[in-house]
Amino acid sequence: EPEVTQTPSHQVTQMGQEVILRCVPISNHLYFYWYRQILGQKVEFLVSFYNNEISEKSEIFDDQFSVERPDGSNFTLKIRSTKLEDSAMYFCASKNPGTEAEAFFGQGTRLTVV
Amino acid sequence: AQTVTQSQPEMSVQEAETVTLSCTYDTSESDYYLFWYKQPPSRQMILVIRQEAYKQQNATENRFSVNFQKAAKSFSLKISDSQLGDAAMYFCAYRSVNTGNQFYFGTGTSLTVIP
């Protein structure tokens, strides 16, 4: 069964530091996503990525955030100058094109900013 | 904007019994998909069941079925013959057919199965 894998499972960082969250999507998928869930709140869309560029992003995804597919297999989310309120569970997902295609999610990375 | 609401943060069910998880949503679109995802502790979120809005028939997958009420914008998940492995966080989600690929999620319902 193919799956999306995320590393690390838990990241603790000091406020103001930069973090990179890593995801390995399913190999033949073409759409990639990042979502986040602040504790007790909804899972929120951050960004979608297709054909090596951002296809959609939410208001949350400001200049503090960036995404990259550096080597054709990893899909990373970089958060610069982390704030306490960036503490959340971050989910990566991938899917093929088409509205019928199923999205597959990773197990999440819990980011704690202290 | 689309919103998804899950009003039950926690639910519990006796093993072998039936439980229903509630979900309501708000949209002005007529065509869309609705989903229930299950996330066991420290595991991937996996798709449980999907409903296309244009289909009147409620989707079923083995012990899992939905009650889709389009006019009421309600999409509840029924789990029959609950098993210990059903214990997880359950997320209701909406995705538009026409506008983008992003999901809109609810806050989730944590289901406990009591042996």
Coordinates of N, CA and C in Angstrom, one line a residue:
Chain A
E1 N 0.9 -1.2 0.0 CA 0.0 0.0 0.0 C 0.9 1.2 0.0
P2 N 0.8 2.1 -1.0 CA 1.6 3.3 -1.0 C 1.2 4.2 0.1
E3 N 2.2 5.0 0.6 CA 1.8 5.9 1.6 C 2.7 7.1 1.6
V4 N 2.2 8.2 2.1 CA 2.9 9.5 2.2 C 3.6 9.4 3.6
T5 N 4.9 9.7 3.6 CA 5.6 9.7 4.8 C 6.1 11.1 5.2
Q6 N 6.1 11.4 6.4 CA 6.6 12.7 6.9 C 7.6 12.5 8.0
T7 N 8.6 13.4 7.9 CA 9.6 13.4 9.0 C 10.0 14.9 9.4
P8 N 10.3 15.1 10.6 CA 10.2 14.2 11.7 C 8.7 14.0 12.2
S9 N 8.5 13.1 13.1 CA 7.1 13.0 13.6 C 6.8 14.1 14.6
H10 N 7.9 14.6 15.3 CA 7.8 15.7 16.3 C 9.0 16.5 16.2
Q11 N 8.8 17.8 16.1 CA 9.9 18.8 16.0 C 9.7 19.9 17.1
V12 N 10.7 20.1 17.9 CA 10.6 21.2 18.8 C 11.7 22.2 18.4
T13 N 11.3 23.5 18.4 CA 12.2 24.5 17.9 C 12.0 25.8 18.8
Q14 N 13.0 26.6 18.8 CA 12.9 27.8 19.6 C 12.3 28.9 18.7
M15 N 11.6 29.7 19.3 CA 11.0 30.9 18.6 C 12.0 31.6 17.9
G16 N 11.7 32.0 16.6 CA 12.6 32.7 15.8 C 13.5 31.9 14.9
Q17 N 13.5 30.6 15.2 CA 14.3 29.7 14.4 C 13.6 29.3 13.1
E18 N 14.3 28.7 12.2 CA 13.7 28.2 11.0 C 13.6 26.7 11.1
V19 N 12.5 26.2 10.6 CA 12.3 24.7 10.5 C 11.9 24.3 9.1
I20 N 12.3 23.1 8.8 CA 11.9 22.5 7.5 C 11.2 21.1 7.8
L21 N 10.0 21.0 7.4 CA 9.2 19.8 7.5 C 9.3 19.1 6.2
R22 N 9.5 17.8 6.3 CA 9.8 17.0 5.1 C 8.7 16.0 4.9
C23 N 8.4 15.8 3.6 CA 7.4 14.8 3.2 C 7.8 14.1 1.9
V24 N 7.6 12.8 1.9 CA 7.8 12.0 0.7 C 6.4 11.6 0.2
P25 N 5.9 12.3 -0.9 CA 4.6 11.9 -1.4 C 4.7 10.6 -2.1
I26 N 3.5 10.1 -2.5 CA 3.5 8.9 -3.3 C 4.1 9.2 -4.7
S27 N 4.9 8.2 -5.2 CA 5.8 8.5 -6.3 C 5.2 9.0 -7.6
N28 N 4.1 8.5 -7.9 CA 3.5 8.9 -9.2 C 2.5 10.0 -9.1
H29 N 2.3 10.6 -7.9 CA 1.4 11.7 -7.7 C 2.0 13.0 -8.2
L30 N 1.1 13.9 -8.6 CA 1.5 15.2 -9.2 C 1.1 16.4 -8.4
Y31 N 0.1 16.2 -7.5 CA -0.4 17.4 -6.7 C 0.1 17.1 -5.3
F32 N 0.6 18.2 -4.6 CA 1.1 18.1 -3.3 C 0.5 19.2 -2.4
Y33 N 0.3 18.9 -1.2 CA -0.4 19.8 -0.3 C 0.3 19.9 1.1
W34 N 0.1 21.0 1.7 CA 0.4 21.1 3.2 C -0.9 21.7 3.8
Y35 N -1.2 21.0 4.9 CA -2.3 21.4 5.8 C -1.7 21.5 7.2
R36 N -2.4 22.3 8.1 CA -2.0 22.3 9.5 C -3.3 22.3 10.4
Q37 N -3.0 21.8 11.6 CA -4.1 21.8 12.6 C -3.6 22.3 13.9
I38 N -3.9 23.4 14.3 CA -3.6 23.9 15.6 C -4.5 23.2 16.6
L39 N -4.0 22.8 17.7 CA -4.7 22.0 18.7 C -6.1 22.5 19.0
G40 N -7.1 21.6 18.8 CA -8.4 21.9 19.1 C -9.2 22.7 18.0
Q41 N -8.4 23.0 16.9 CA -9.0 23.7 15.8 C -9.2 22.9 14.5
K42 N -9.7 23.5 13.5 CA -9.9 22.7 12.2 C -8.5 22.5 11.5
V43 N -8.5 21.4 10.7 CA -7.4 21.2 9.8 C -7.6 22.3 8.7
E44 N -6.5 23.1 8.5 CA -6.6 24.2 7.6 C -5.7 24.0 6.4
F45 N -6.1 24.4 5.2 CA -5.3 24.3 4.0 C -4.2 25.4 4.1
L46 N -3.0 25.1 3.7 CA -1.9 26.0 3.6 C -1.6 26.3 2.1
V47 N -1.3 25.2 1.4 CA -0.8 25.4 0.0 C -0.9 24.2 -0.8
S48 N -1.1 24.3 -2.1 CA -1.0 23.2 -3.0 C 0.1 23.5 -4.1
F49 N 0.7 22.5 -4.6 CA 1.8 22.6 -5.4 C 1.7 21.6 -6.6
Y50 N 1.9 22.1 -7.8 CA 1.7 21.3 -9.0 C 2.7 21.8 -10.1
N51 N 3.3 20.9 -10.7 CA 4.2 21.3 -11.9 C 5.3 22.3 -11.4
N52 N 5.8 22.0 -10.2 CA 6.9 22.8 -9.7 C 6.6 24.2 -9.3
E53 N 5.3 24.4 -9.1 CA 5.0 25.8 -8.6 C 3.7 25.7 -7.7
I54 N 3.6 26.8 -6.9 CA 2.4 26.8 -6.1 C 1.2 27.1 -7.0
S55 N 0.1 26.2 -6.8 CA -1.1 26.4 -7.6 C -2.2 27.1 -6.8
E56 N -2.2 27.0 -5.5 CA -3.1 27.7 -4.6 C -2.4 27.9 -3.3
K57 N -2.8 29.0 -2.6 CA -2.4 29.1 -1.2 C -3.4 29.9 -0.4
S58 N -3.4 29.6 0.9 CA -4.4 30.3 1.7 C -3.8 31.6 2.3
E59 N -4.6 32.3 3.0 CA -4.1 33.5 3.7 C -3.1 33.2 4.7
I60 N -3.1 32.0 5.3 CA -2.1 31.7 6.3 C -0.7 31.6 5.7
F61 N -0.7 31.2 4.5 CA 0.6 30.9 3.8 C 1.2 32.3 3.3
D62 N 1.8 33.0 4.3 CA 2.4 34.3 3.9 C 3.9 34.1 3.7
D63 N 4.6 35.2 3.7 CA 6.1 35.2 3.3 C 6.9 34.4 4.3
Q64 N 6.3 34.0 5.4 CA 7.1 33.2 6.4 C 7.2 31.8 5.9
F65 N 6.4 31.4 5.0 CA 6.3 30.0 4.6 C 6.8 29.9 3.2
S66 N 7.4 28.8 2.9 CA 7.8 28.4 1.5 C 7.8 26.9 1.3
V67 N 7.6 26.5 0.1 CA 7.6 25.1 -0.2 C 8.5 24.8 -1.4
E68 N 9.0 23.6 -1.4 CA 10.0 23.2 -2.4 C 9.9 21.7 -2.7
R69 N 10.2 21.4 -3.9 CA 10.3 20.0 -4.3 C 11.8 19.8 -4.8
P70 N 12.7 19.7 -3.9 CA 14.1 19.9 -4.2 C 14.7 18.8 -5.1
D71 N 14.2 17.6 -5.0 CA 14.9 16.5 -5.7 C 13.9 15.5 -6.4
G72 N 12.7 15.9 -6.7 CA 11.8 15.0 -7.4 C 11.1 14.0 -6.5
S73 N 11.6 13.9 -5.2 CA 10.9 12.9 -4.4 C 10.4 13.6 -3.1
N74 N 11.2 14.5 -2.5 CA 10.8 15.2 -1.3 C 9.9 16.4 -1.6
F75 N 9.1 16.7 -0.7 CA 8.3 18.0 -0.7 C 8.4 18.6 0.6
T76 N 9.0 19.8 0.7 CA 9.3 20.4 2.0 C 8.5 21.7 2.3
L77 N 8.3 21.9 3.5 CA 7.6 23.1 4.0 C 8.6 23.8 4.9
K78 N 9.1 25.0 4.5 CA 10.0 25.8 5.4 C 9.2 26.9 6.1
I79 N 9.4 27.0 7.4 CA 8.8 28.0 8.2 C 10.0 28.9 8.7
R80 N 10.0 30.1 8.3 CA 11.1 31.0 8.8 C 10.7 31.7 10.0
S81 N 11.6 32.0 10.9 CA 11.4 32.8 12.1 C 10.1 32.4 12.8
T82 N 10.1 31.2 13.3 CA 8.9 30.6 13.9 C 8.4 31.4 15.0
K83 N 7.1 31.4 15.2 CA 6.4 32.0 16.3 C 5.7 31.0 17.1
L84 N 5.3 31.3 18.3 CA 4.6 30.4 19.2 C 3.3 29.9 18.5
E85 N 2.6 30.7 17.8 CA 1.4 30.3 17.2 C 1.5 29.4 16.0
D86 N 2.8 29.2 15.6 CA 3.0 28.2 14.5 C 3.0 26.8 15.0
S87 N 2.9 26.6 16.3 CA 2.8 25.3 16.9 C 1.5 24.6 16.4
A88 N 1.7 23.4 15.8 CA 0.5 22.8 15.2 C 1.0 21.4 14.7
M89 N 0.0 20.6 14.3 CA 0.3 19.4 13.5 C 0.2 19.8 12.0
Y90 N 1.3 19.5 11.3 CA 1.3 19.8 9.9 C 1.2 18.5 9.1
F91 N 0.2 18.5 8.2 CA 0.0 17.3 7.3 C 0.4 17.6 5.9
C92 N 1.0 16.6 5.3 CA 1.3 16.6 3.9 C 0.3 15.7 3.2
A93 N 0.0 16.0 2.0 CA -0.9 15.1 1.2 C -0.5 15.1 -0.3
S94 N -0.8 14.1 -1.0 CA -0.6 14.1 -2.4 C -1.7 13.4 -3.1
K95 N -1.9 13.7 -4.4 CA -2.9 13.0 -5.2 C -2.6 13.2 -6.7
N96 N -3.3 12.5 -7.5 CA -3.1 12.7 -8.9 C -4.1 13.7 -9.4
P97 N -4.0 14.2 -10.6 CA -5.0 15.2 -11.1 C -6.3 14.5 -11.3
G98 N -7.3 15.4 -11.3 CA -8.7 14.9 -11.5 C -9.5 15.0 -10.2
T99 N -10.7 15.4 -10.3 CA -11.5 15.6 -9.1 C -11.9 14.3 -8.5
E100 N -11.8 13.2 -9.3 CA -12.1 11.9 -8.7 C -11.0 11.3 -7.9
A101 N -9.8 11.8 -8.2 CA -8.6 11.1 -7.5 C -8.6 11.3 -6.0
E102 N -8.2 10.2 -5.4 CA -8.2 10.3 -3.9 C -6.9 10.9 -3.4
A103 N -7.0 11.7 -2.3 CA -5.8 12.3 -1.7 C -5.4 11.4 -0.6
F104 N -4.0 11.2 -0.5 CA -3.4 10.4 0.5 C -2.7 11.4 1.5
F105 N -2.9 11.2 2.8 CA -2.2 12.0 3.8 C -1.1 11.3 4.5
G106 N -0.2 12.1 4.9 CA 0.9 11.6 5.8 C 0.4 11.6 7.3
Q107 N 1.2 11.0 8.2 CA 0.8 10.9 9.6 C 1.0 12.2 10.3
G108 N 1.6 13.2 9.7 CA 1.7 14.5 10.4 C 3.0 14.7 11.1
T109 N 3.5 15.9 11.2 CA 4.6 16.4 12.0 C 4.0 17.3 13.0
R110 N 4.3 17.0 14.3 CA 3.9 17.9 15.4 C 5.0 18.9 15.6
L111 N 4.7 20.2 15.3 CA 5.7 21.2 15.5 C 5.4 21.9 16.8
T112 N 6.3 22.0 17.7 CA 6.2 22.8 19.0 C 7.2 23.9 19.0
V113 N 6.7 25.1 19.1 CA 7.6 26.3 19.1 C 7.7 26.7 20.6
V114 N 8.9 26.8 21.1 CA 9.0 27.2 22.6 C 9.7 28.5 22.7
Chain B
A1 N -17.4 31.2 1.5 CA -16.4 30.1 1.7 C -17.1 28.9 2.4
Q2 N -16.5 27.8 2.0 CA -17.1 26.5 2.6 C -16.6 26.4 4.0
T3 N -17.5 25.9 4.8 CA -17.2 25.5 6.2 C -17.8 24.2 6.5
V4 N -17.0 23.5 7.4 CA -17.4 22.1 7.8 C -17.5 22.1 9.3
T5 N -18.5 21.6 9.9 CA -18.7 21.7 11.4 C -18.9 20.3 11.9
Q6 N -18.1 19.9 12.9 CA -18.3 18.6 13.6 C -18.6 19.0 15.0
S7 N -19.8 18.8 15.5 CA -20.2 19.3 16.8 C -19.8 18.4 18.0
Q8 N -19.3 17.2 17.7 CA -19.0 16.2 18.7 C -17.5 16.1 18.8
P9 N -16.8 16.7 19.7 CA -15.4 16.6 19.8 C -15.0 15.1 20.3
E10 N -15.8 14.5 21.1 CA -15.5 13.1 21.5 C -16.8 12.3 21.5
M11 N -16.6 11.0 21.1 CA -17.7 10.1 21.2 C -17.2 8.8 21.7
S12 N -18.1 8.0 22.3 CA -17.6 6.6 22.7 C -18.7 5.6 22.3
V13 N -18.3 4.4 22.1 CA -19.3 3.4 21.7 C -18.8 2.0 22.3
Q14 N -19.7 1.2 22.7 CA -19.4 -0.1 23.1 C -19.0 -1.0 21.9
E15 N -18.1 -1.8 22.1 CA -17.7 -2.8 21.0 C -19.0 -3.5 20.5
A16 N -19.1 -3.7 19.2 CA -20.2 -4.3 18.5 C -21.5 -3.5 18.4
E17 N -21.4 -2.3 19.0 CA -22.6 -1.4 18.9 C -22.4 -0.5 17.7
T18 N -23.4 0.3 17.5 CA -23.4 1.3 16.4 C -23.3 2.7 16.9
V19 N -22.6 3.5 16.2 CA -22.4 4.9 16.6 C -22.5 5.8 15.3
T20 N -23.0 7.0 15.5 CA -23.2 7.9 14.4 C -22.4 9.2 14.7
L21 N -21.6 9.6 13.8 CA -20.8 10.9 14.0 C -21.4 11.9 13.1
S22 N -21.6 13.1 13.6 CA -22.3 14.2 12.9 C -21.4 15.1 12.1
C23 N -21.9 15.6 11.1 CA -21.1 16.6 10.3 C -22.1 17.5 9.5
T24 N -22.0 18.8 9.6 CA -22.7 19.7 8.7 C -21.8 20.6 8.0
Y25 N -22.2 21.1 6.9 CA -21.3 21.9 6.1 C -22.2 23.1 5.5
D26 N -21.4 24.0 5.0 CA -22.1 25.2 4.4 C -21.4 25.4 3.0
T27 N -22.2 25.5 2.0 CA -21.7 25.8 0.7 C -22.8 26.4 -0.2
S28 N -22.3 27.2 -1.2 CA -23.3 27.7 -2.2 C -23.2 26.9 -3.5
E29 N -22.3 25.9 -3.5 CA -22.1 25.1 -4.7 C -23.1 24.0 -4.7
S30 N -23.3 23.5 -5.9 CA -24.3 22.4 -6.1 C -23.6 21.0 -6.3
D31 N -22.3 21.1 -6.7 CA -21.6 19.9 -7.0 C -20.3 19.9 -6.2
Y32 N -20.1 18.8 -5.4 CA -19.0 18.7 -4.5 C -18.8 17.3 -4.0
Y33 N -17.7 17.1 -3.3 CA -17.5 15.8 -2.7 C -17.5 16.0 -1.2
L34 N -17.9 15.0 -0.5 CA -17.8 14.9 1.0 C -17.1 13.6 1.4
F35 N -16.3 13.7 2.4 CA -15.4 12.6 2.8 C -15.5 12.5 4.3
W36 N -15.2 11.2 4.7 CA -14.9 10.9 6.1 C -13.5 10.3 6.1
Y37 N -12.6 10.9 6.8 CA -11.2 10.4 7.0 C -11.1 9.9 8.5
K38 N -10.3 8.9 8.6 CA -10.0 8.3 9.9 C -8.5 8.5 10.2
Q39 N -8.1 8.9 11.4 CA -6.7 9.0 11.7 C -6.5 8.3 13.0
P40 N -6.0 7.1 13.0 CA -5.6 6.4 14.2 C -4.4 7.1 14.9
P41 N -4.2 6.9 16.1 CA -3.1 7.6 16.8 C -1.7 7.4 16.1
S42 N -1.1 8.5 15.8 CA 0.3 8.5 15.2 C 0.3 7.8 13.8
R43 N -0.8 7.8 13.2 CA -0.9 7.1 11.9 C -1.4 8.1 10.8
Q44 N -1.3 7.6 9.6 CA -1.8 8.5 8.5 C -3.4 8.6 8.6
M45 N -3.8 9.7 8.0 CA -5.2 9.9 7.8 C -5.6 9.1 6.6
I46 N -6.6 8.2 6.8 CA -7.0 7.4 5.6 C -8.5 7.6 5.3
L47 N -8.8 7.5 4.0 CA -10.1 7.7 3.6 C -11.0 6.5 4.0
V48 N -12.1 6.9 4.6 CA -13.1 5.9 5.0 C -14.2 5.7 4.0
I49 N -14.7 6.9 3.6 CA -15.9 6.8 2.7 C -16.0 8.2 2.0
R50 N -16.5 8.1 0.8 CA -16.7 9.4 0.0 C -18.1 9.4 -0.6
Q51 N -18.6 10.6 -0.7 CA -20.0 10.8 -1.3 C -19.9 11.9 -2.3
E52 N -20.4 11.6 -3.5 CA -20.5 12.7 -4.5 C -21.9 13.3 -4.3
A53 N -21.9 14.7 -4.3 CA -23.2 15.4 -4.0 C -24.3 15.1 -5.0
Y54 N -23.9 14.8 -6.3 CA -24.9 14.6 -7.3 C -25.6 13.2 -7.1
K55 N -25.0 12.4 -6.3 CA -25.6 11.0 -6.1 C -26.6 11.1 -4.9
Q56 N -27.8 10.6 -5.2 CA -28.8 10.6 -4.1 C -28.6 9.5 -3.1
Q57 N -28.0 8.4 -3.7 CA -27.8 7.2 -2.9 C -26.7 7.4 -1.9
N58 N -27.0 7.0 -0.7 CA -25.9 7.1 0.4 C -24.8 6.1 0.1
A59 N -23.6 6.6 0.3 CA -22.4 5.7 0.1 C -22.3 4.7 1.3
T60 N -21.8 3.5 1.0 CA -21.6 2.5 2.0 C -20.3 1.8 1.7
E61 N -19.5 1.5 2.8 CA -18.3 0.7 2.7 C -18.3 -0.2 3.8
N62 N -18.7 -1.5 3.6 CA -18.7 -2.5 4.6 C -19.5 -2.0 5.9
R63 N -18.9 -1.8 7.0 CA -19.6 -1.4 8.2 C -19.8 0.1 8.3
F64 N -19.3 0.8 7.3 CA -19.4 2.3 7.3 C -20.4 2.7 6.3
S65 N -21.3 3.6 6.7 CA -22.3 4.2 5.8 C -22.5 5.6 6.2
V66 N -23.1 6.4 5.2 CA -23.3 7.8 5.5 C -24.8 8.0 5.3
N67 N -25.3 9.1 6.0 CA -26.6 9.6 5.8 C -26.4 11.0 5.2
F68 N -26.5 11.1 3.9 CA -26.3 12.4 3.2 C -27.6 13.1 3.0
Q69 N -27.8 14.2 3.6 CA -29.0 15.0 3.4 C -28.6 16.4 2.8
K70 N -28.7 16.4 1.4 CA -28.1 17.6 0.7 C -28.9 18.9 1.1
A71 N -30.2 18.8 1.2 CA -30.9 20.0 1.5 C -30.6 20.6 2.9
A72 N -30.4 19.7 3.8 CA -30.0 20.0 5.2 C -28.5 20.3 5.3
K73 N -27.7 20.0 4.3 CA -26.3 20.1 4.3 C -25.7 19.3 5.5
S74 N -26.1 18.1 5.6 CA -25.7 17.2 6.7 C -25.1 15.9 6.1
F75 N -24.1 15.4 6.8 CA -23.3 14.3 6.2 C -22.8 13.5 7.4
S76 N -23.6 12.6 8.0 CA -23.2 11.8 9.2 C -22.7 10.5 8.8
L77 N -21.8 10.0 9.6 CA -21.2 8.7 9.4 C -21.7 7.7 10.4
K78 N -22.1 6.6 10.0 CA -22.6 5.5 10.9 C -21.6 4.4 10.8
I79 N -21.1 4.0 12.0 CA -20.3 2.8 12.1 C -21.0 1.7 12.8
S80 N -21.2 0.6 12.1 CA -22.0 -0.5 12.6 C -21.0 -1.6 13.2
D81 N -21.5 -2.3 14.2 CA -20.6 -3.4 14.7 C -19.2 -2.9 15.0
S82 N -19.2 -1.9 15.9 CA -17.9 -1.2 16.1 C -16.8 -2.2 16.6
Q83 N -15.6 -1.9 16.2 CA -14.5 -2.8 16.6 C -13.4 -1.9 17.2
L84 N -12.6 -2.5 18.0 CA -11.5 -1.8 18.7 C -10.7 -1.0 17.8
G85 N -10.5 -1.5 16.6 CA -9.6 -0.8 15.6 C -10.3 0.4 15.0
D86 N -11.6 0.6 15.3 CA -12.2 1.8 14.8 C -11.9 3.0 15.7
A87 N -11.3 2.8 16.8 CA -10.9 3.9 17.6 C -9.9 4.8 16.9
A88 N -10.3 6.1 16.8 CA -9.4 7.0 16.0 C -10.1 8.4 16.1
M89 N -9.4 9.4 15.5 CA -10.0 10.7 15.2 C -10.6 10.6 13.8
Y90 N -11.9 11.1 13.7 CA -12.6 11.1 12.4 C -12.8 12.5 12.0
F91 N -12.4 12.8 10.7 CA -12.5 14.1 10.2 C -13.5 14.0 9.0
C92 N -14.4 15.0 9.0 CA -15.3 15.2 7.9 C -14.7 16.3 7.0
A93 N -14.8 16.1 5.7 CA -14.2 17.0 4.8 C -15.0 17.3 3.6
Y94 N -14.8 18.4 3.0 CA -15.5 18.9 1.8 C -14.5 19.2 0.7
R95 N -14.8 18.9 -0.5 CA -14.0 19.4 -1.6 C -14.8 19.7 -2.8
S96 N -14.5 20.9 -3.3 CA -15.3 21.4 -4.5 C -14.9 20.5 -5.7
V97 N -15.9 20.4 -6.6 CA -15.6 19.8 -7.9 C -15.0 20.8 -8.8
N98 N -15.4 22.0 -8.7 CA -15.0 23.0 -9.8 C -13.9 23.9 -9.4
T99 N -13.8 24.2 -8.1 CA -12.8 25.3 -7.8 C -11.7 24.7 -6.9
G100 N -10.6 24.4 -7.5 CA -9.4 24.0 -6.7 C -9.5 22.6 -6.2
N101 N -8.4 22.2 -5.6 CA -8.3 20.8 -5.1 C -8.2 20.8 -3.6
Q102 N -8.4 21.9 -2.9 CA -8.2 21.8 -1.5 C -9.4 21.3 -0.7
F103 N -9.1 20.7 0.4 CA -10.1 20.1 1.3 C -10.5 21.2 2.4
Y104 N -11.7 21.2 2.8 CA -12.1 21.9 4.0 C -12.5 20.9 5.0
F105 N -11.9 21.0 6.2 CA -12.1 19.9 7.2 C -12.8 20.5 8.4
G106 N -13.5 19.6 9.1 CA -14.0 19.9 10.4 C -12.9 19.8 11.4
T107 N -13.3 20.0 12.7 CA -12.3 19.9 13.8 C -12.1 18.5 14.3
G108 N -12.9 17.5 13.8 CA -12.6 16.1 14.1 C -13.5 15.7 15.3
T109 N -13.7 14.4 15.3 CA -14.4 13.7 16.5 C -13.5 12.6 16.9
S110 N -13.2 12.5 18.1 CA -12.3 11.5 18.7 C -13.3 10.3 19.1
L111 N -13.1 9.2 18.5 CA -14.0 8.0 18.8 C -13.2 7.0 19.7
T112 N -13.8 6.7 20.8 CA -13.3 5.7 21.7 C -14.2 4.5 21.6
V113 N -13.6 3.3 21.5 CA -14.4 2.0 21.5 C -14.1 1.3 22.8
I114 N -15.2 1.0 23.5 CA -15.1 0.4 24.8 C -15.3 -1.1 24.7
P115 N -14.3 -1.8 25.2 CA -14.4 -3.3 25.0 C -15.5 -3.9 25.9

